[in-house]
Amino acid sequence: MSRSSNRPLLRFAPSPNGLLHLGHAFSALYTWSAAAALGGTALLRIEDIDGERCKPEFTAAILEDLHWLGLDWPEPVLQQSARLDAYADAGERLRDLDLLYPCFCSRAQIAAKATGTDPDGAPLYPGTCRHLSPAEQIERLERGDPVQFRLDTERATAMAGALTFTLVGPLVTDRPQIRYARPERWGDVVLQRKGTPTSYHLSVVVDDAAQGITHVTRGRDMEAATDIHVLLQFLLGLASPIYHFHRLILDEDGKKLSKSRGSRTLRDLRADGWSPDDIRRELGFAPLRLN
Ligand code: GLU
């Protein structure tokens, strides 16, 4: 799976926990047009580590909707649920560096003690379990207490020093800008859960490197998460791609489209008679030309 040439490689990485809406279509079309502009290839990756919310029928629907939009990708498609060993290995490397610790706090306990919020607006972890003694950790793990493993972000950032990432956009051919990453504003993020040796942050970083992704294209709402991604890239000795953050598709209330807000899916629009070209035009992309 490692990179065999310097050819630009991009990816669209949906989570199959629902059907695609116009926001996903924009992100996918942006990725494929950026790949074309760079003379590279866009891959599809299925981010299905959440076994409760992700369903094979949504994966099938995503593939079908993207094909309907006129998009194609090289096979095989990477599915994160088949890569748990690779994420567990990455977790072990962080454990060897003494950067992962078990946390037994409930959401309510965290909310009660949090001193602020992270860039996503979630309560910042107050560090309660960071200093549990090894004996206490072992006792609670053996007792089977619900556990998740957190990154000791302060120690990790001390090891890493100042970190930057390269940002380009909105045109992929624009001049690159350098940004400082600020992982400390996320606190001690969860990197592994009981029964799932990974989290969004860990698997995305491991897979972008394993697939040789050179350019990450994603919505602006995910720009802040890059702080953690570049820190993990440093700690795991992985190359850092170039980042592009595209605009978000908003609804009439100015809110980002989302499954939870009941945004209309591509299938709803298709049932109402929209064609793939209607979707492209609506989102500001040229209709597909078939040669
Ligand atoms: N799987 C994530 C999502 O569906 C996107 C991952 C990424 O672009 O890094 O929101």
PDB file of C-alpha atoms and ligand atoms in Angstrom:
ATOM      1  CA  MET A   1       0.000   0.000   0.000  1.00  0.00           C
ATOM      2  CA  SER A   2       2.986   2.327   0.184  1.00  0.00           C
ATOM      3  CA  ARG A   3       3.536   5.108  -2.313  1.00  0.00           C
ATOM      4  CA  SER A   4       5.249   3.910  -5.453  1.00  0.00           C
ATOM      5  CA  SER A   5       5.687   7.269  -7.221  1.00  0.00           C
ATOM      6  CA  ASN A   6       5.386  10.972  -6.527  1.00  0.00           C
ATOM      7  CA  ARG A   7       2.031  11.128  -8.249  1.00  0.00           C
ATOM      8  CA  PRO A   8      -0.472  13.151  -6.202  1.00  0.00           C
ATOM      9  CA  LEU A   9      -2.886  10.931  -4.289  1.00  0.00           C
ATOM     10  CA  LEU A  10      -6.028  12.317  -2.681  1.00  0.00           C
ATOM     11  CA  ARG A  11      -8.866  10.645  -0.835  1.00  0.00           C
ATOM     12  CA  PHE A  12     -12.535  11.027  -0.040  1.00  0.00           C
ATOM     13  CA  ALA A  13     -13.193   9.279   3.255  1.00  0.00           C
ATOM     14  CA  PRO A  14     -16.875   9.089   4.208  1.00  0.00           C
ATOM     15  CA  SER A  15     -18.203   7.271   7.277  1.00  0.00           C
ATOM     16  CA  PRO A  16     -21.033   4.892   6.319  1.00  0.00           C
ATOM     17  CA  ASN A  17     -23.334   5.886   9.167  1.00  0.00           C
ATOM     18  CA  GLY A  18     -25.996   7.319   6.872  1.00  0.00           C
ATOM     19  CA  LEU A  19     -26.696   8.356   3.297  1.00  0.00           C
ATOM     20  CA  LEU A  20     -24.705  11.031   1.464  1.00  0.00           C
ATOM     21  CA  HIS A  21     -26.111  14.557   1.217  1.00  0.00           C
ATOM     22  CA  LEU A  22     -25.047  17.615  -0.796  1.00  0.00           C
ATOM     23  CA  GLY A  23     -22.236  18.381   1.662  1.00  0.00           C
ATOM     24  CA  HIS A  24     -20.647  15.014   0.953  1.00  0.00           C
ATOM     25  CA  ALA A  25     -21.211  15.446  -2.773  1.00  0.00           C
ATOM     26  CA  PHE A  26     -19.381  18.794  -2.624  1.00  0.00           C
ATOM     27  CA  SER A  27     -16.464  17.251  -0.737  1.00  0.00           C
ATOM     28  CA  ALA A  28     -16.246  14.327  -3.168  1.00  0.00           C
ATOM     29  CA  LEU A  29     -16.444  16.562  -6.276  1.00  0.00           C
ATOM     30  CA  TYR A  30     -13.850  18.918  -4.762  1.00  0.00           C
ATOM     31  CA  THR A  31     -11.499  15.981  -4.162  1.00  0.00           C
ATOM     32  CA  TRP A  32     -11.892  14.588  -7.669  1.00  0.00           C
ATOM     33  CA  SER A  33     -11.476  17.987  -9.321  1.00  0.00           C
ATOM     34  CA  ALA A  34      -8.410  18.742  -7.166  1.00  0.00           C
ATOM     35  CA  ALA A  35      -6.943  15.372  -8.194  1.00  0.00           C
ATOM     36  CA  ALA A  36      -7.569  16.248 -11.850  1.00  0.00           C
ATOM     37  CA  ALA A  37      -5.993  19.716 -11.414  1.00  0.00           C
ATOM     38  CA  LEU A  38      -2.909  18.153  -9.812  1.00  0.00           C
ATOM     39  CA  GLY A  39      -2.655  15.359 -12.367  1.00  0.00           C
ATOM     40  CA  GLY A  40      -3.219  12.796  -9.620  1.00  0.00           C
ATOM     41  CA  THR A  41      -5.722  10.210  -8.469  1.00  0.00           C
ATOM     42  CA  ALA A  42      -8.565  10.294  -5.944  1.00  0.00           C
ATOM     43  CA  LEU A  43      -9.087   7.229  -3.753  1.00  0.00           C
ATOM     44  CA  LEU A  44     -12.185   6.267  -1.838  1.00  0.00           C
ATOM     45  CA  ARG A  45     -11.757   5.173   1.777  1.00  0.00           C
ATOM     46  CA  ILE A  46     -14.569   3.885   3.971  1.00  0.00           C
ATOM     47  CA  GLU A  47     -14.178   5.055   7.577  1.00  0.00           C
ATOM     48  CA  ASP A  48     -16.214   2.424   9.388  1.00  0.00           C
ATOM     49  CA  ILE A  49     -14.471   1.965  12.738  1.00  0.00           C
ATOM     50  CA  ASP A  50     -17.698   2.739  14.614  1.00  0.00           C
ATOM     51  CA  GLY A  51     -19.259  -0.728  14.461  1.00  0.00           C
ATOM     52  CA  GLU A  52     -22.492   0.482  16.090  1.00  0.00           C
ATOM     53  CA  ARG A  53     -23.327   3.307  13.699  1.00  0.00           C
ATOM     54  CA  CYS A  54     -21.697   2.150  10.440  1.00  0.00           C
ATOM     55  CA  LYS A  55     -23.668  -0.311   8.307  1.00  0.00           C
ATOM     56  CA  PRO A  56     -22.693  -2.292   5.175  1.00  0.00           C
ATOM     57  CA  GLU A  57     -25.879  -1.088   3.478  1.00  0.00           C
ATOM     58  CA  PHE A  58     -24.711   2.518   3.844  1.00  0.00           C
ATOM     59  CA  THR A  59     -21.323   1.566   2.361  1.00  0.00           C
ATOM     60  CA  ALA A  60     -23.103   0.011  -0.630  1.00  0.00           C
ATOM     61  CA  ALA A  61     -25.281   3.124  -1.000  1.00  0.00           C
ATOM     62  CA  ILE A  62     -22.224   5.444  -0.858  1.00  0.00           C
ATOM     63  CA  LEU A  63     -20.473   3.525  -3.650  1.00  0.00           C
ATOM     64  CA  GLU A  64     -23.628   3.593  -5.728  1.00  0.00           C
ATOM     65  CA  ASP A  65     -24.283   7.328  -5.173  1.00  0.00           C
ATOM     66  CA  LEU A  66     -20.685   8.252  -6.037  1.00  0.00           C
ATOM     67  CA  HIS A  67     -20.780   6.184  -9.217  1.00  0.00           C
ATOM     68  CA  TRP A  68     -24.098   7.866 -10.065  1.00  0.00           C
ATOM     69  CA  LEU A  69     -22.335  11.246  -9.672  1.00  0.00           C
ATOM     70  CA  GLY A  70     -19.843  10.045 -12.293  1.00  0.00           C
ATOM     71  CA  LEU A  71     -16.914   9.366  -9.945  1.00  0.00           C
ATOM     72  CA  ASP A  72     -14.540   6.413 -10.168  1.00  0.00           C
ATOM     73  CA  TRP A  73     -11.629   5.225  -8.054  1.00  0.00           C
ATOM     74  CA  PRO A  74      -8.999   2.499  -8.053  1.00  0.00           C
ATOM     75  CA  GLU A  75      -9.898  -0.789  -6.364  1.00  0.00           C
ATOM     76  CA  PRO A  76      -9.622  -2.191  -3.766  1.00  0.00           C
ATOM     77  CA  VAL A  77     -11.304   0.367  -1.525  1.00  0.00           C
ATOM     78  CA  LEU A  78      -9.694   0.544   1.903  1.00  0.00           C
ATOM     79  CA  GLN A  79     -12.176  -0.168   4.712  1.00  0.00           C
ATOM     80  CA  GLN A  80     -10.947   0.875   8.112  1.00  0.00           C
ATOM     81  CA  SER A  81     -12.762  -1.962   9.887  1.00  0.00           C
ATOM     82  CA  ALA A  82     -10.235  -4.331   8.244  1.00  0.00           C
ATOM     83  CA  ARG A  83      -7.245  -2.362   9.565  1.00  0.00           C
ATOM     84  CA  LEU A  84      -7.601  -2.675  13.316  1.00  0.00           C
ATOM     85  CA  ASP A  85      -4.229  -4.453  13.663  1.00  0.00           C
ATOM     86  CA  ALA A  86      -2.415  -1.525  12.017  1.00  0.00           C
ATOM     87  CA  TYR A  87      -4.096   0.925  14.442  1.00  0.00           C
ATOM     88  CA  ALA A  88      -3.282  -1.328  17.415  1.00  0.00           C
ATOM     89  CA  ASP A  89       0.394  -1.328  16.323  1.00  0.00           C
ATOM     90  CA  ALA A  90       0.398   2.479  16.131  1.00  0.00           C
ATOM     91  CA  GLY A  91      -1.153   2.562  19.619  1.00  0.00           C
ATOM     92  CA  GLU A  92       1.665   0.306  20.871  1.00  0.00           C
ATOM     93  CA  ARG A  93       4.273   2.708  19.513  1.00  0.00           C
ATOM     94  CA  LEU A  94       2.657   5.545  21.446  1.00  0.00           C
ATOM     95  CA  ARG A  95       2.458   3.340  24.549  1.00  0.00           C
ATOM     96  CA  ASP A  96       6.179   2.548  24.191  1.00  0.00           C
ATOM     97  CA  LEU A  97       6.812   6.296  24.199  1.00  0.00           C
ATOM     98  CA  ASP A  98       4.756   6.482  27.424  1.00  0.00           C
ATOM     99  CA  LEU A  99       2.244   8.748  25.732  1.00  0.00           C
ATOM    100  CA  LEU A 100      -0.992   6.753  26.189  1.00  0.00           C
ATOM    101  CA  TYR A 101      -2.756   6.304  29.502  1.00  0.00           C
ATOM    102  CA  PRO A 102      -6.009   4.618  30.517  1.00  0.00           C
ATOM    103  CA  CYS A 103      -8.884   6.891  31.464  1.00  0.00           C
ATOM    104  CA  PHE A 104     -11.870   5.602  33.426  1.00  0.00           C
ATOM    105  CA  CYS A 105     -13.887   8.837  33.624  1.00  0.00           C
ATOM    106  CA  SER A 106     -17.527   8.944  32.517  1.00  0.00           C
ATOM    107  CA  ARG A 107     -18.837  11.755  30.325  1.00  0.00           C
ATOM    108  CA  ALA A 108     -20.657  13.221  33.323  1.00  0.00           C
ATOM    109  CA  GLN A 109     -17.470  13.234  35.434  1.00  0.00           C
ATOM    110  CA  ILE A 110     -15.576  14.997  32.645  1.00  0.00           C
ATOM    111  CA  ALA A 111     -18.323  17.560  32.097  1.00  0.00           C
ATOM    112  CA  ALA A 112     -18.434  18.305  35.842  1.00  0.00           C
ATOM    113  CA  LYS A 113     -14.701  19.051  36.050  1.00  0.00           C
ATOM    114  CA  ALA A 114     -13.933  20.463  32.586  1.00  0.00           C
ATOM    115  CA  THR A 115     -12.287  23.869  32.607  1.00  0.00           C
ATOM    116  CA  GLY A 116     -13.074  24.776  29.010  1.00  0.00           C
ATOM    117  CA  THR A 117     -14.008  23.342  25.649  1.00  0.00           C
ATOM    118  CA  ASP A 118     -12.029  21.951  22.733  1.00  0.00           C
ATOM    119  CA  PRO A 119     -12.291  23.435  19.204  1.00  0.00           C
ATOM    120  CA  ASP A 120     -15.334  21.212  18.572  1.00  0.00           C
ATOM    121  CA  GLY A 121     -17.065  22.608  21.644  1.00  0.00           C
ATOM    122  CA  ALA A 122     -16.734  19.407  23.716  1.00  0.00           C
ATOM    123  CA  PRO A 123     -15.648  19.648  27.381  1.00  0.00           C
ATOM    124  CA  LEU A 124     -11.867  19.648  27.712  1.00  0.00           C
ATOM    125  CA  TYR A 125     -10.628  16.604  29.576  1.00  0.00           C
ATOM    126  CA  PRO A 126      -9.473  17.797  33.021  1.00  0.00           C
ATOM    127  CA  GLY A 127      -6.625  15.249  33.227  1.00  0.00           C
ATOM    128  CA  THR A 128      -8.116  13.286  36.141  1.00  0.00           C
ATOM    129  CA  CYS A 129      -6.640   9.869  35.190  1.00  0.00           C
ATOM    130  CA  ARG A 130      -3.321  11.194  33.886  1.00  0.00           C
ATOM    131  CA  HIS A 131      -1.598  10.602  37.194  1.00  0.00           C
ATOM    132  CA  LEU A 132      -3.131   7.323  38.351  1.00  0.00           C
ATOM    133  CA  SER A 133      -0.446   5.028  39.770  1.00  0.00           C
ATOM    134  CA  PRO A 134       0.485   1.959  37.691  1.00  0.00           C
ATOM    135  CA  ALA A 135      -0.995  -0.234  40.472  1.00  0.00           C
ATOM    136  CA  GLU A 136      -4.304   1.606  40.298  1.00  0.00           C
ATOM    137  CA  GLN A 137      -4.338   1.422  36.496  1.00  0.00           C
ATOM    138  CA  ILE A 138      -3.761  -2.339  36.580  1.00  0.00           C
ATOM    139  CA  GLU A 139      -6.363  -2.902  39.283  1.00  0.00           C
ATOM    140  CA  ARG A 140      -9.041  -1.003  37.373  1.00  0.00           C
ATOM    141  CA  LEU A 141      -8.138  -2.619  34.040  1.00  0.00           C
ATOM    142  CA  GLU A 142      -8.289  -6.075  35.622  1.00  0.00           C
ATOM    143  CA  ARG A 143     -11.619  -5.215  37.249  1.00  0.00           C
ATOM    144  CA  GLY A 144     -12.936  -4.520  33.730  1.00  0.00           C
ATOM    145  CA  ASP A 145     -13.911  -0.871  34.379  1.00  0.00           C
ATOM    146  CA  PRO A 146     -14.972   0.912  31.145  1.00  0.00           C
ATOM    147  CA  VAL A 147     -11.787   2.411  29.737  1.00  0.00           C
ATOM    148  CA  GLN A 148     -10.501   4.569  26.925  1.00  0.00           C
ATOM    149  CA  PHE A 149      -6.890   5.466  26.219  1.00  0.00           C
ATOM    150  CA  ARG A 150      -5.873   9.093  25.990  1.00  0.00           C
ATOM    151  CA  LEU A 151      -2.841  10.821  24.544  1.00  0.00           C
ATOM    152  CA  ASP A 152      -0.761  12.726  27.087  1.00  0.00           C
ATOM    153  CA  THR A 153      -0.854  15.791  24.857  1.00  0.00           C
ATOM    154  CA  GLU A 154       1.309  17.955  27.076  1.00  0.00           C
ATOM    155  CA  ARG A 155       4.113  15.399  27.140  1.00  0.00           C
ATOM    156  CA  ALA A 156       3.673  14.715  23.405  1.00  0.00           C
ATOM    157  CA  THR A 157       3.863  18.408  22.462  1.00  0.00           C
ATOM    158  CA  ALA A 158       6.941  18.812  24.669  1.00  0.00           C
ATOM    159  CA  MET A 159       8.585  16.010  22.679  1.00  0.00           C
ATOM    160  CA  ALA A 160       7.502  17.449  19.334  1.00  0.00           C
ATOM    161  CA  GLY A 161       8.269  21.148  19.843  1.00  0.00           C
ATOM    162  CA  ALA A 162       6.699  23.581  17.370  1.00  0.00           C
ATOM    163  CA  LEU A 163       4.811  21.780  14.601  1.00  0.00           C
ATOM    164  CA  THR A 164       3.531  23.204  11.351  1.00  0.00           C
ATOM    165  CA  PHE A 165       1.462  21.995   8.445  1.00  0.00           C
ATOM    166  CA  THR A 166       1.116  23.133   4.872  1.00  0.00           C
ATOM    167  CA  LEU A 167      -2.169  24.551   3.717  1.00  0.00           C
ATOM    168  CA  VAL A 168      -3.218  25.241   0.157  1.00  0.00           C
ATOM    169  CA  GLY A 169      -6.469  26.520  -1.181  1.00  0.00           C
ATOM    170  CA  PRO A 170      -9.116  27.064  -2.256  1.00  0.00           C
ATOM    171  CA  LEU A 171      -7.446  26.409  -5.610  1.00  0.00           C
ATOM    172  CA  VAL A 172      -5.105  23.469  -5.357  1.00  0.00           C
ATOM    173  CA  THR A 173      -2.636  25.353  -7.505  1.00  0.00           C
ATOM    174  CA  ASP A 174      -2.483  28.313  -5.030  1.00  0.00           C
ATOM    175  CA  ARG A 175       0.728  29.165  -3.196  1.00  0.00           C
ATOM    176  CA  PRO A 176       1.144  27.037  -0.038  1.00  0.00           C
ATOM    177  CA  GLN A 177       0.890  28.646   3.397  1.00  0.00           C
ATOM    178  CA  ILE A 178       2.482  27.330   6.578  1.00  0.00           C
ATOM    179  CA  ARG A 179       0.352  27.123   9.746  1.00  0.00           C
ATOM    180  CA  TYR A 180       1.357  26.334  13.293  1.00  0.00           C
ATOM    181  CA  ALA A 181      -0.474  23.377  14.808  1.00  0.00           C
ATOM    182  CA  ARG A 182      -1.917  23.939  18.281  1.00  0.00           C
ATOM    183  CA  PRO A 183      -2.602  20.438  19.614  1.00  0.00           C
ATOM    184  CA  GLU A 184      -2.675  21.672  23.215  1.00  0.00           C
ATOM    185  CA  ARG A 185      -6.096  23.252  22.614  1.00  0.00           C
ATOM    186  CA  TRP A 186      -7.559  19.724  22.271  1.00  0.00           C
ATOM    187  CA  GLY A 187      -6.284  18.457  25.632  1.00  0.00           C
ATOM    188  CA  ASP A 188      -5.762  14.722  26.086  1.00  0.00           C
ATOM    189  CA  VAL A 189      -7.738  13.290  23.158  1.00  0.00           C
ATOM    190  CA  VAL A 190      -9.051   9.720  23.143  1.00  0.00           C
ATOM    191  CA  LEU A 191      -7.030   7.535  20.752  1.00  0.00           C
ATOM    192  CA  GLN A 192      -8.317   4.068  21.656  1.00  0.00           C
ATOM    193  CA  ARG A 193     -11.535   2.739  23.121  1.00  0.00           C
ATOM    194  CA  LYS A 194     -12.257  -0.544  24.812  1.00  0.00           C
ATOM    195  CA  GLY A 195     -12.872  -3.102  22.068  1.00  0.00           C
ATOM    196  CA  THR A 196     -11.717  -0.673  19.323  1.00  0.00           C
ATOM    197  CA  PRO A 197      -7.979  -0.007  19.300  1.00  0.00           C
ATOM    198  CA  THR A 198      -8.417   3.303  17.512  1.00  0.00           C
ATOM    199  CA  SER A 199     -10.282   6.586  17.153  1.00  0.00           C
ATOM    200  CA  TYR A 200     -10.959   8.870  14.204  1.00  0.00           C
ATOM    201  CA  HIS A 201      -7.673  10.746  14.772  1.00  0.00           C
ATOM    202  CA  LEU A 202      -5.439   7.674  14.965  1.00  0.00           C
ATOM    203  CA  SER A 203      -6.894   5.734  12.046  1.00  0.00           C
ATOM    204  CA  VAL A 204      -6.990   8.726   9.698  1.00  0.00           C
ATOM    205  CA  VAL A 205      -3.304   9.457  10.286  1.00  0.00           C
ATOM    206  CA  VAL A 206      -2.227   5.812   9.984  1.00  0.00           C
ATOM    207  CA  ASP A 207      -4.209   5.335   6.765  1.00  0.00           C
ATOM    208  CA  ASP A 208      -3.237   8.599   5.077  1.00  0.00           C
ATOM    209  CA  ALA A 209       0.388   7.490   5.505  1.00  0.00           C
ATOM    210  CA  ALA A 210      -0.219   3.824   4.555  1.00  0.00           C
ATOM    211  CA  GLN A 211      -1.999   4.898   1.381  1.00  0.00           C
ATOM    212  CA  GLY A 212       0.633   7.497   0.500  1.00  0.00           C
ATOM    213  CA  ILE A 213      -1.905  10.338   0.484  1.00  0.00           C
ATOM    214  CA  THR A 214      -0.132  13.526  -0.633  1.00  0.00           C
ATOM    215  CA  HIS A 215      -3.093  15.960  -0.352  1.00  0.00           C
ATOM    216  CA  VAL A 216      -5.884  15.800   2.221  1.00  0.00           C
ATOM    217  CA  THR A 217      -9.049  17.571   1.109  1.00  0.00           C
ATOM    218  CA  ARG A 218     -11.747  18.028   3.730  1.00  0.00           C
ATOM    219  CA  GLY A 219     -14.246  20.591   5.026  1.00  0.00           C
ATOM    220  CA  ARG A 220     -13.215  23.684   6.989  1.00  0.00           C
ATOM    221  CA  ASP A 221     -14.977  22.278  10.036  1.00  0.00           C
ATOM    222  CA  MET A 222     -12.138  19.742  10.256  1.00  0.00           C
ATOM    223  CA  GLU A 223      -9.260  22.190  10.010  1.00  0.00           C
ATOM    224  CA  ALA A 224      -8.672  22.290  13.773  1.00  0.00           C
ATOM    225  CA  ALA A 225      -8.368  18.469  13.961  1.00  0.00           C
ATOM    226  CA  THR A 226      -5.207  18.816  11.857  1.00  0.00           C
ATOM    227  CA  ASP A 227      -3.455  19.992  15.067  1.00  0.00           C
ATOM    228  CA  ILE A 228      -3.742  16.477  16.455  1.00  0.00           C
ATOM    229  CA  HIS A 229      -3.036  14.814  13.118  1.00  0.00           C
ATOM    230  CA  VAL A 230       0.328  16.515  12.624  1.00  0.00           C
ATOM    231  CA  LEU A 231       1.289  15.729  16.219  1.00  0.00           C
ATOM    232  CA  LEU A 232       0.494  12.033  15.643  1.00  0.00           C
ATOM    233  CA  GLN A 233       2.388  12.101  12.338  1.00  0.00           C
ATOM    234  CA  PHE A 234       5.437  13.418  14.194  1.00  0.00           C
ATOM    235  CA  LEU A 235       5.170  10.843  17.013  1.00  0.00           C
ATOM    236  CA  LEU A 236       4.666   7.919  14.619  1.00  0.00           C
ATOM    237  CA  GLY A 237       7.349   9.090  12.178  1.00  0.00           C
ATOM    238  CA  LEU A 238       4.879   9.537   9.294  1.00  0.00           C
ATOM    239  CA  ALA A 239       4.974  11.998   6.416  1.00  0.00           C
ATOM    240  CA  SER A 240       2.573  14.936   6.612  1.00  0.00           C
ATOM    241  CA  PRO A 241       0.378  15.562   3.547  1.00  0.00           C
ATOM    242  CA  ILE A 242      -0.603  18.990   2.200  1.00  0.00           C
ATOM    243  CA  TYR A 243      -4.018  20.121   3.490  1.00  0.00           C
ATOM    244  CA  HIS A 244      -6.930  21.786   1.685  1.00  0.00           C
ATOM    245  CA  PHE A 245      -9.994  22.873   3.621  1.00  0.00           C
ATOM    246  CA  HIS A 246     -12.990  23.523   1.440  1.00  0.00           C
ATOM    247  CA  ARG A 247     -16.064  25.600   2.122  1.00  0.00           C
ATOM    248  CA  LEU A 248     -19.066  23.973   3.748  1.00  0.00           C
ATOM    249  CA  ILE A 249     -22.485  23.575   2.194  1.00  0.00           C
ATOM    250  CA  LEU A 250     -24.998  25.274   4.478  1.00  0.00           C
ATOM    251  CA  ASP A 251     -28.769  24.948   4.756  1.00  0.00           C
ATOM    252  CA  GLU A 252     -31.289  27.837   4.801  1.00  0.00           C
ATOM    253  CA  ASP A 253     -30.521  28.456   8.504  1.00  0.00           C
ATOM    254  CA  GLY A 254     -26.826  28.855   7.738  1.00  0.00           C
ATOM    255  CA  LYS A 255     -26.037  25.548   9.468  1.00  0.00           C
ATOM    256  CA  LYS A 256     -23.826  22.834   8.020  1.00  0.00           C
ATOM    257  CA  LEU A 257     -25.764  20.034   6.346  1.00  0.00           C
ATOM    258  CA  SER A 258     -25.796  16.888   8.468  1.00  0.00           C
ATOM    259  CA  LYS A 259     -27.445  13.555   8.875  1.00  0.00           C
ATOM    260  CA  SER A 260     -28.588  14.480  12.369  1.00  0.00           C
ATOM    261  CA  ARG A 261     -30.316  17.655  11.078  1.00  0.00           C
ATOM    262  CA  GLY A 262     -32.230  15.558   8.569  1.00  0.00           C
ATOM    263  CA  SER A 263     -30.626  17.168   5.503  1.00  0.00           C
ATOM    264  CA  ARG A 264     -31.999  15.836   2.229  1.00  0.00           C
ATOM    265  CA  THR A 265     -29.924  13.015   0.833  1.00  0.00           C
ATOM    266  CA  LEU A 266     -28.663  12.613  -2.728  1.00  0.00           C
ATOM    267  CA  ARG A 267     -31.237   9.829  -2.999  1.00  0.00           C
ATOM    268  CA  ASP A 268     -34.051  12.214  -2.026  1.00  0.00           C
ATOM    269  CA  LEU A 269     -32.887  14.656  -4.708  1.00  0.00           C
ATOM    270  CA  ARG A 270     -32.531  11.875  -7.240  1.00  0.00           C
ATOM    271  CA  ALA A 271     -36.091  10.684  -6.479  1.00  0.00           C
ATOM    272  CA  ASP A 272     -37.217  14.300  -7.096  1.00  0.00           C
ATOM    273  CA  GLY A 273     -35.716  14.123 -10.583  1.00  0.00           C
ATOM    274  CA  TRP A 274     -32.298  15.726 -10.039  1.00  0.00           C
ATOM    275  CA  SER A 275     -29.633  14.460 -12.443  1.00  0.00           C
ATOM    276  CA  PRO A 276     -25.907  14.159 -11.586  1.00  0.00           C
ATOM    277  CA  ASP A 277     -25.318  17.293 -13.695  1.00  0.00           C
ATOM    278  CA  ASP A 278     -27.986  19.186 -11.692  1.00  0.00           C
ATOM    279  CA  ILE A 279     -26.060  18.299  -8.521  1.00  0.00           C
ATOM    280  CA  ARG A 280     -22.755  19.397 -10.074  1.00  0.00           C
ATOM    281  CA  ARG A 281     -24.228  22.685 -11.264  1.00  0.00           C
ATOM    282  CA  GLU A 282     -25.907  23.349  -7.900  1.00  0.00           C
ATOM    283  CA  LEU A 283     -22.527  22.901  -6.175  1.00  0.00           C
ATOM    284  CA  GLY A 284     -20.565  24.987  -8.691  1.00  0.00           C
ATOM    285  CA  PHE A 285     -18.846  22.192 -10.607  1.00  0.00           C
ATOM    286  CA  ALA A 286     -18.911  21.850 -14.366  1.00  0.00           C
ATOM    287  CA  PRO A 287     -21.220  19.153 -15.712  1.00  0.00           C
ATOM    288  CA  LEU A 288     -19.459  15.907 -16.506  1.00  0.00           C
ATOM    289  CA  ARG A 289     -18.151  15.592 -20.063  1.00  0.00           C
ATOM    290  CA  LEU A 290     -18.092  12.071 -21.363  1.00  0.00           C
ATOM    291  CA  ASN A 291     -15.610  11.694 -24.206  1.00  0.00           C
TER     292      ASN A 291
HETATM  293  N1  GLU B   1     -14.674  10.176   7.886  1.00  0.00           N
HETATM  294  C1  GLU B   1     -14.754  11.585   8.117  1.00  0.00           C
HETATM  295  C2  GLU B   1     -16.186  12.056   7.870  1.00  0.00           C
HETATM  296  O1  GLU B   1     -16.970  11.353   7.266  1.00  0.00           O
HETATM  297  C3  GLU B   1     -13.829  12.385   7.212  1.00  0.00           C
HETATM  298  C4  GLU B   1     -12.410  12.053   7.423  1.00  0.00           C
HETATM  299  C5  GLU B   1     -11.364  13.027   6.886  1.00  0.00           C
HETATM  300  O2  GLU B   1     -11.550  13.662   5.861  1.00  0.00           O
HETATM  301  O3  GLU B   1     -10.317  13.095   7.481  1.00  0.00           O
HETATM  302  O4  GLU B   1     -16.530  13.117   8.326  1.00  0.00           O
END
